[in-house]
Coordinates of C-alpha atoms and ligand atoms in Angstrom, one line a residue:
M1 CA 32.5 97.8 -25.1
A2 CA 29.9 100.5 -24.7
S3 CA 27.2 100.0 -22.0
F4 CA 23.6 101.7 -21.2
V5 CA 23.5 102.6 -17.7
I6 CA 20.0 103.2 -16.6
Q7 CA 18.5 104.4 -13.3
G8 CA 15.3 102.7 -13.2
G9 CA 12.0 103.5 -11.8
R10 CA 10.8 106.8 -13.8
R11 CA 7.6 106.9 -15.4
L12 CA 7.9 107.4 -19.3
A13 CA 5.7 110.1 -20.9
G14 CA 5.8 111.9 -24.1
E15 CA 6.1 111.5 -27.9
H16 CA 8.1 109.2 -30.0
H17 CA 8.4 109.4 -33.8
V18 CA 8.8 105.6 -35.2
Q19 CA 12.1 105.2 -37.2
G20 CA 12.0 103.4 -40.8
A21 CA 11.9 99.9 -40.7
K22 CA 15.2 98.3 -40.6
N23 CA 13.9 94.9 -42.0
S24 CA 12.6 97.0 -45.0
A25 CA 15.6 99.3 -45.5
L26 CA 17.9 96.4 -45.7
P27 CA 16.5 94.3 -48.5
I28 CA 15.5 97.5 -50.4
L29 CA 19.1 98.9 -50.2
A30 CA 20.4 95.6 -51.4
A31 CA 17.7 95.3 -54.1
T32 CA 19.1 98.7 -55.8
V33 CA 22.1 96.6 -57.0
A34 CA 19.6 94.9 -59.6
V35 CA 18.2 98.7 -60.6
R36 CA 20.1 100.3 -63.7
G37 CA 19.7 104.0 -62.6
P38 CA 19.6 106.3 -59.7
C39 CA 17.4 105.3 -56.6
I40 CA 16.6 107.6 -53.7
I41 CA 15.4 105.6 -50.5
R42 CA 13.8 107.7 -47.7
R43 CA 13.6 107.2 -43.9
C44 CA 16.5 104.8 -43.6
P45 CA 17.1 104.6 -40.1
D46 CA 20.4 105.5 -38.5
L47 CA 21.7 102.0 -37.6
L48 CA 24.8 100.0 -37.9
D49 CA 23.2 97.4 -40.2
V50 CA 22.4 100.1 -42.6
T51 CA 25.9 101.5 -42.4
A52 CA 27.1 97.8 -43.3
T53 CA 24.7 97.4 -46.2
L54 CA 25.8 100.7 -47.4
N55 CA 29.7 99.4 -47.1
I56 CA 28.7 96.4 -49.2
L57 CA 27.1 98.6 -52.0
E58 CA 30.4 100.8 -52.1
H59 CA 32.4 97.5 -52.1
L60 CA 30.5 96.4 -55.4
G61 CA 31.0 99.9 -57.1
C62 CA 27.6 101.4 -56.4
A63 CA 27.5 105.4 -55.8
V64 CA 26.4 106.0 -52.4
E65 CA 25.5 109.3 -50.5
R66 CA 23.7 109.4 -47.3
N67 CA 22.1 112.8 -46.1
G68 CA 20.2 112.1 -42.9
G69 CA 17.4 109.4 -43.4
D70 CA 17.4 109.8 -47.2
V71 CA 20.1 107.5 -49.3
F72 CA 21.2 108.0 -52.8
I73 CA 22.3 105.0 -54.6
D74 CA 23.2 104.4 -58.2
S75 CA 24.3 101.0 -59.2
T76 CA 24.8 101.6 -62.9
Q77 CA 28.6 101.0 -62.8
L78 CA 28.8 98.1 -60.4
T79 CA 32.4 96.6 -60.5
G80 CA 32.1 93.4 -58.8
F81 CA 29.9 90.3 -57.6
V82 CA 32.2 89.1 -54.6
I83 CA 31.1 90.2 -51.0
P84 CA 33.9 89.5 -48.6
E85 CA 33.4 87.7 -45.5
R86 CA 34.3 90.7 -43.2
L87 CA 31.3 92.5 -44.7
M88 CA 29.1 89.4 -44.9
L89 CA 29.6 88.6 -41.2
E90 CA 28.3 92.0 -40.3
M91 CA 24.6 91.0 -40.3
R92 CA 22.4 88.2 -41.6
S93 CA 20.4 90.4 -44.3
S94 CA 23.8 90.5 -46.2
I95 CA 22.4 87.0 -48.1
V96 CA 19.8 89.2 -49.6
F97 CA 22.5 90.4 -52.0
L98 CA 22.4 87.1 -53.6
G99 CA 19.3 87.8 -55.9
P100 CA 20.4 91.5 -56.7
L101 CA 23.7 90.1 -57.8
L102 CA 22.5 87.5 -60.0
S103 CA 19.9 89.8 -61.6
A104 CA 22.7 92.5 -62.3
M105 CA 25.9 90.4 -62.7
G106 CA 24.9 87.1 -63.5
Q107 CA 27.1 85.7 -60.6
A108 CA 27.5 86.1 -56.9
Q109 CA 30.2 85.0 -54.5
L110 CA 29.2 85.5 -50.9
S111 CA 30.1 83.7 -47.6
T112 CA 27.5 82.6 -45.1
P113 CA 26.1 85.8 -43.4
G114 CA 26.5 86.6 -39.6
G115 CA 23.6 88.2 -37.7
C116 CA 22.0 87.5 -34.2
E117 CA 22.9 84.1 -32.7
I118 CA 19.1 83.0 -32.2
G119 CA 19.6 79.8 -34.1
E120 CA 21.2 77.8 -36.8
R121 CA 19.8 80.1 -39.4
P122 CA 20.7 77.9 -42.5
I123 CA 20.4 79.3 -46.0
D124 CA 19.4 76.1 -47.7
I125 CA 15.9 77.8 -48.7
H126 CA 17.9 80.7 -50.4
E127 CA 19.9 78.4 -52.3
K128 CA 17.1 76.0 -53.5
A129 CA 15.0 79.0 -54.7
M130 CA 18.1 80.5 -56.7
R131 CA 18.5 76.8 -58.5
A132 CA 14.9 77.0 -59.2
L133 CA 15.4 80.1 -61.1
G134 CA 18.2 78.0 -63.1
A135 CA 21.2 79.2 -61.1
V136 CA 24.2 76.9 -60.6
V137 CA 25.0 77.1 -56.7
T138 CA 27.6 75.4 -55.0
Q139 CA 28.7 76.2 -51.2
E140 CA 32.2 75.2 -50.1
G141 CA 33.5 75.9 -46.7
G142 CA 31.0 78.5 -45.9
K143 CA 31.6 80.3 -49.5
L144 CA 28.7 80.4 -51.8
Q145 CA 29.2 80.4 -55.6
C146 CA 26.3 81.1 -57.8
N147 CA 26.0 81.3 -61.4
A148 CA 22.8 82.4 -63.5
G149 CA 24.1 81.6 -66.9
R150 CA 22.8 83.9 -69.7
R151 CA 19.8 84.9 -67.7
L152 CA 17.3 83.4 -65.0
R153 CA 14.4 81.9 -65.9
G154 CA 11.0 82.1 -64.3
T155 CA 9.8 79.3 -62.2
R156 CA 7.3 78.2 -59.7
F157 CA 8.6 77.7 -56.4
A158 CA 6.8 76.7 -53.0
L159 CA 8.9 77.7 -49.8
E160 CA 8.9 74.8 -47.3
I161 CA 9.0 77.7 -44.6
P162 CA 7.6 81.2 -45.2
S163 CA 11.1 82.6 -45.0
V164 CA 11.6 86.5 -45.1
G165 CA 14.8 86.7 -46.4
A166 CA 14.3 83.8 -49.2
T167 CA 11.0 85.3 -50.3
E168 CA 13.1 88.6 -50.9
N169 CA 16.0 87.2 -52.7
L170 CA 13.2 85.2 -54.9
M171 CA 11.3 88.3 -55.6
I172 CA 14.4 90.5 -56.6
A173 CA 16.0 87.6 -58.9
A174 CA 12.6 86.9 -60.5
A175 CA 12.0 90.4 -61.2
T176 CA 14.4 90.4 -64.3
A177 CA 14.1 86.6 -64.9
E178 CA 12.9 85.6 -68.2
G179 CA 9.2 84.8 -67.9
M180 CA 6.8 84.2 -65.1
T181 CA 7.6 83.1 -61.5
T182 CA 5.0 82.1 -59.0
I183 CA 6.3 82.0 -55.3
Q184 CA 4.0 79.7 -52.9
N185 CA 3.9 80.0 -49.1
A186 CA 5.8 83.3 -49.5
A187 CA 6.5 85.1 -46.3
R188 CA 3.6 87.7 -45.7
E189 CA 5.5 90.3 -43.7
P190 CA 4.9 94.0 -44.5
E191 CA 8.5 94.5 -45.3
I192 CA 7.9 92.0 -48.2
A193 CA 5.0 94.3 -49.5
D194 CA 7.2 97.4 -48.8
L195 CA 10.1 95.6 -51.0
G196 CA 7.4 94.6 -53.8
N197 CA 6.3 98.3 -54.1
F198 CA 9.8 99.5 -54.4
L199 CA 10.3 97.1 -57.1
N200 CA 7.3 98.0 -59.0
A201 CA 8.3 101.6 -58.7
C202 CA 11.3 100.6 -60.5
G203 CA 9.4 98.9 -63.4
A204 CA 9.0 95.4 -62.1
A205 CA 5.6 93.4 -62.4
I206 CA 5.2 91.9 -59.3
H207 CA 1.5 90.9 -57.9
G208 CA 0.5 89.8 -54.3
A209 CA 3.9 90.9 -52.4
G210 CA 2.9 90.5 -48.7
T211 CA 0.3 87.8 -49.5
G212 CA 1.3 83.9 -49.4
T213 CA 1.3 83.9 -53.4
V214 CA 3.5 86.1 -55.4
V215 CA 3.5 86.4 -59.2
I216 CA 6.2 88.0 -60.9
E217 CA 6.2 88.8 -64.6
G218 CA 10.2 89.3 -65.4
V219 CA 11.0 92.4 -67.4
R220 CA 14.4 93.2 -68.9
R221 CA 15.6 95.9 -66.7
L222 CA 14.7 98.0 -63.6
H223 CA 15.0 101.7 -63.8
G224 CA 15.8 104.0 -60.8
A225 CA 13.0 105.2 -58.3
E226 CA 12.2 107.0 -55.3
H227 CA 10.9 105.3 -52.0
T228 CA 10.1 106.0 -48.5
V229 CA 10.7 102.8 -46.2
I230 CA 7.4 101.7 -43.9
P231 CA 7.6 102.4 -40.3
D232 CA 9.6 99.8 -37.9
R233 CA 6.8 98.0 -36.3
I234 CA 9.2 96.2 -33.9
T235 CA 10.9 99.4 -32.6
A236 CA 7.5 100.9 -32.2
A237 CA 6.2 98.2 -30.2
T238 CA 9.3 98.3 -28.0
F239 CA 8.7 102.0 -27.3
L240 CA 5.1 101.0 -26.4
C241 CA 6.3 98.3 -23.9
A242 CA 8.8 100.8 -22.3
A243 CA 5.9 103.2 -21.4
A244 CA 3.6 100.2 -20.5
V245 CA 6.5 98.7 -17.8
T246 CA 6.8 102.1 -16.4
G247 CA 3.0 102.8 -15.9
G248 CA 3.4 105.8 -18.4
E249 CA 2.0 107.0 -21.5
I250 CA 3.3 107.6 -25.0
L251 CA 2.5 109.0 -28.3
L252 CA 3.6 107.5 -31.2
R253 CA 3.8 109.3 -34.5
G254 CA 4.6 108.0 -37.8
A255 CA 3.4 104.4 -37.1
K256 CA 1.4 102.0 -38.9
A257 CA -1.1 100.2 -36.6
S258 CA -2.1 97.8 -39.2
H259 CA 1.1 96.2 -39.2
M260 CA 0.9 95.9 -35.6
S261 CA -2.2 94.3 -34.8
A262 CA -1.1 91.4 -33.0
M263 CA 1.4 93.1 -30.8
L264 CA -1.5 95.9 -30.1
N265 CA -4.1 93.3 -29.2
T266 CA -1.5 91.9 -26.8
L267 CA -0.8 95.3 -25.1
E268 CA -4.8 95.6 -24.7
Q269 CA -5.0 92.0 -23.2
A270 CA -2.1 93.2 -21.0
G271 CA -4.4 96.1 -19.7
C272 CA -3.0 99.1 -21.7
R273 CA -5.4 101.6 -23.0
L274 CA -4.6 102.3 -26.8
H275 CA -6.2 104.9 -28.8
R276 CA -5.6 105.6 -32.4
T277 CA -5.6 109.5 -32.1
G278 CA -4.9 110.3 -35.8
P279 CA -3.1 109.1 -39.1
G280 CA -0.1 107.3 -38.1
E281 CA -0.8 107.9 -34.4
I282 CA -1.0 105.3 -31.5
F283 CA -1.5 106.6 -27.9
L284 CA -0.8 104.3 -25.0
Q285 CA -1.6 104.5 -21.3
A286 CA -0.6 102.1 -18.8
N287 CA -1.8 103.3 -15.2
S288 CA -2.2 100.0 -13.3
R289 CA -0.2 97.1 -12.9
L290 CA -0.2 94.8 -16.3
Q291 CA -2.1 91.6 -16.5
A292 CA -0.5 88.3 -17.7
L293 CA -0.2 86.9 -21.1
P294 CA -1.5 83.3 -20.7
A295 CA -0.9 82.2 -24.0
L296 CA 1.6 84.0 -26.4
R297 CA 3.0 82.3 -29.6
T298 CA 5.2 83.7 -32.3
A299 CA 4.1 82.9 -35.7
P300 CA 4.9 84.1 -39.2
Y301 CA 3.0 87.5 -39.9
P302 CA 0.3 88.2 -39.3
G303 CA 0.9 86.3 -36.1
F304 CA 2.7 87.7 -33.2
P305 CA 6.3 88.6 -34.5
T306 CA 9.3 86.7 -33.2
D307 CA 11.2 90.1 -33.1
A308 CA 8.7 91.2 -30.2
Q309 CA 8.9 88.3 -28.1
A310 CA 11.7 89.2 -25.9
V311 CA 10.5 92.5 -25.0
F312 CA 7.1 91.3 -24.3
M313 CA 8.7 88.6 -21.8
S314 CA 10.1 91.9 -20.0
L315 CA 6.5 93.2 -19.9
A316 CA 5.3 89.7 -18.7
A317 CA 7.9 89.7 -16.1
L318 CA 6.3 92.4 -14.2
A319 CA 2.7 91.5 -15.0
E320 CA 0.2 90.2 -12.3
G321 CA 0.1 86.4 -13.1
S322 CA 1.5 83.6 -14.9
S323 CA 2.4 84.1 -18.6
M324 CA 3.3 81.5 -21.4
I325 CA 5.6 82.5 -24.1
T326 CA 6.3 79.9 -26.9
E327 CA 8.9 80.8 -29.5
T328 CA 8.0 78.9 -32.8
I329 CA 10.4 80.7 -35.5
F330 CA 13.9 80.4 -34.0
E331 CA 15.3 77.7 -31.9
D332 CA 17.5 79.6 -29.5
R333 CA 15.9 83.0 -29.1
F334 CA 15.8 82.8 -25.3
H335 CA 19.0 84.6 -24.4
H336 CA 17.3 87.3 -22.4
I337 CA 15.7 85.0 -19.9
G338 CA 19.1 84.5 -17.9
E339 CA 19.5 88.1 -17.9
L340 CA 15.7 89.0 -16.8
I341 CA 16.1 86.5 -13.6
K342 CA 19.2 88.1 -12.7
M343 CA 16.9 91.0 -12.2
G344 CA 14.8 89.2 -10.0
A345 CA 12.4 87.8 -12.9
R346 CA 10.6 84.3 -12.1
I347 CA 10.8 82.4 -15.3
R348 CA 11.3 78.8 -16.1
V349 CA 11.7 77.2 -19.6
E350 CA 10.0 74.0 -20.9
G351 CA 11.4 73.3 -24.6
H352 CA 10.4 76.4 -26.6
T353 CA 8.2 77.9 -23.7
A354 CA 8.9 80.1 -21.1
I355 CA 6.5 80.2 -18.2
V356 CA 6.7 83.6 -16.4
E357 CA 5.4 84.3 -13.1
G358 CA 5.0 88.0 -12.9
V359 CA 6.8 89.8 -9.9
A360 CA 5.8 93.1 -8.5
G361 CA 9.2 94.5 -9.3
L362 CA 12.5 93.8 -10.8
R363 CA 16.1 95.0 -9.3
G364 CA 18.8 96.6 -11.4
C365 CA 21.6 94.6 -12.2
E366 CA 24.4 94.0 -14.8
A367 CA 23.2 92.7 -17.8
D368 CA 24.4 91.5 -21.3
A369 CA 22.7 92.1 -24.6
C370 CA 23.6 89.1 -26.5
D371 CA 21.3 89.9 -29.5
L372 CA 19.7 93.0 -30.8
R373 CA 16.0 92.2 -29.4
A374 CA 17.1 90.6 -26.2
G375 CA 19.3 93.8 -25.5
A376 CA 16.4 95.9 -26.1
A377 CA 14.3 93.9 -24.0
L378 CA 16.8 94.2 -21.1
V379 CA 16.6 98.0 -21.5
V380 CA 13.0 98.3 -21.1
A381 CA 13.4 95.8 -18.0
G382 CA 15.9 98.2 -16.5
L383 CA 13.5 101.1 -17.1
A384 CA 11.2 99.8 -14.7
A385 CA 13.5 98.1 -12.5
Q386 CA 14.7 99.5 -8.8
G387 CA 17.9 101.0 -9.0
E388 CA 20.7 100.9 -11.6
T389 CA 21.1 98.4 -14.6
R390 CA 23.9 98.4 -16.8
V391 CA 23.4 96.6 -20.4
S392 CA 26.7 95.8 -21.9
N393 CA 27.5 94.7 -25.6
I394 CA 24.8 97.5 -26.6
R395 CA 26.4 97.3 -30.3
H396 CA 23.8 94.6 -30.9
I397 CA 21.0 97.2 -29.8
D398 CA 22.8 99.7 -32.2
R399 CA 22.1 97.4 -35.0
G400 CA 18.5 98.0 -34.9
C401 CA 17.5 100.7 -32.6
A402 CA 18.1 104.2 -33.9
R403 CA 19.4 106.8 -31.0
F404 CA 18.0 104.4 -28.4
E405 CA 19.2 106.1 -25.3
L406 CA 18.1 109.7 -26.7
E407 CA 14.7 108.6 -27.8
L408 CA 14.1 107.1 -24.3
R409 CA 15.5 110.2 -22.6
A410 CA 13.3 112.1 -24.4
L411 CA 10.4 110.5 -22.9
G412 CA 11.8 111.0 -19.3
A413 CA 14.1 107.9 -19.0
D414 CA 17.3 108.2 -17.0
I415 CA 19.7 106.5 -19.4
I416 CA 23.1 107.2 -20.5
R417 CA 25.7 105.6 -23.0
N418 CA 29.3 105.2 -21.6
Ligands
EPZ1 C1 14.2 88.2 -41.1 O1 15.2 87.1 -41.0 C2 14.4 89.2 -40.1 N1 15.7 90.0 -40.5 C3 14.3 88.7 -38.7 O2 14.6 89.8 -37.8 C4 13.2 88.0 -38.3 O3 13.1 87.7 -37.0 C5 12.9 87.0 -39.4 O4 12.9 87.5 -40.7 C6 11.5 86.3 -39.0 O5 10.5 87.3 -39.0 C7 15.6 90.6 -41.6 O6 14.8 91.0 -42.1 C8 16.8 91.4 -41.8 P1 13.7 83.7 -42.0 P2 15.4 86.1 -42.1 O7 14.3 83.2 -43.3 O8 15.0 86.3 -42.9 C9 14.5 79.0 -41.3 C10 15.5 91.2 -36.3 O9 15.8 91.2 -34.9 N2 15.3 79.1 -42.3 O10 12.1 84.1 -42.1 O11 16.6 85.4 -41.6 C11 15.2 80.0 -40.2 O12 16.2 79.2 -39.6 C12 15.9 89.7 -37.0 O13 15.3 92.2 -36.8 C13 15.8 78.1 -42.9 O14 15.6 76.7 -42.1 O15 14.3 84.9 -41.2 C14 13.9 80.4 -39.3 O16 14.0 79.4 -38.3 C15 16.1 89.0 -36.3 N3 16.2 78.0 -44.3 C16 12.9 80.6 -40.2 O17 13.2 79.8 -41.3 C17 16.5 79.0 -44.8 O18 17.1 79.1 -46.1 C18 12.4 82.0 -40.3 O19 13.8 82.6 -40.9 C19 16.0 80.4 -44.6 C20 15.3 80.2 -43.0

């Protein structure tokens, strides 16, 4: 198993170009299954999850070509609607092939998806949403069989939880359903708006994507289009935290600050100096010791993102004072805490809240990346720690952070993959 080996204590300084958003690229690539014509998706990040998605597309008979960050897909000659378990288990977002397959093939056979071990992660809302559109959905022994009949029919559907994936499945399936669909309590993440923009570029009639209410007028067919994926707000924040914990400075290019308000406000609260130096640019300086985060709670967008909870806990572990970090989205997303404590962090957990007493310094150690965001958080902690930190199981990190060690080395970090 590959690891990252970090010699900590070096101040990061320099520029970082933000990668395309993993959680936008994945549903958009899946949505091309519902498009009858060639698509070019630009700024696709170089990630294991993108490769896994392209493998599924090829398995379904799509023509796929990758040229750096540009991916060419033509789903005109789809040959199948079954995604085998070995491909489904690669990641959670494989479930977002459900809507596209029902749209394109009228049926789908998937197994329950894989993904980070951060909670039970049921797919009940996805199933209810497809049934609301008229599909017959049965699940047996982890296998999902769905049949849309002649054509899905528009509906009004209120999500009990603003599920990102379920909103995406609904938008894609409803885009070619007969009649109007209204989604209430839809997820409002920027990645949802990006998917809506892609589908509309393909001829869909989607209004309000990125807000709590999405109205979709079904069209007969979707045609090919070109689309550039939005910047990844989570990896952008990860690099800001890496500079912050090392008392450094960083200029992000190709960022979208308006997608990062909750995280940028939190960094300022921690004592970082942030400047918008130009379009797509965010400059951060953190010369003095960071201040604690007294009441940080994750929430659906535009609240503080659950995907940034782990890396901000690494920052809190080194801040002056006591921080309280509450995870409200996933029931088991504190795997990084045990590893941070091994590095000398002082953290105790009460229910879904972690109380973090900041310490002046952490010490390097052997740590395990148990999921993508926890792994990235441990690397960030290792950059600030004294001595050597070895983070193992970095395949998790490679799922979501492109060229992670290369980008950090370009900022002055002493990190190698071995
Ligand atoms: C997406 O996952 C992201 N993944 C996650 O990022 C992110 O943490 C999450 O949204 C929340 O923002 C991708 O976009 C590929 P949800 P998703 O459905 O769609 C419950 C990362 O690190 N729920 O919004 O799976 C669920 O258990 C990943 O990049 C149901 O109960 O998340 C959770 O508690 C991790 N039933 C809550 O809703 C369902 O049918 C939010 O989940 C679906 C979800």
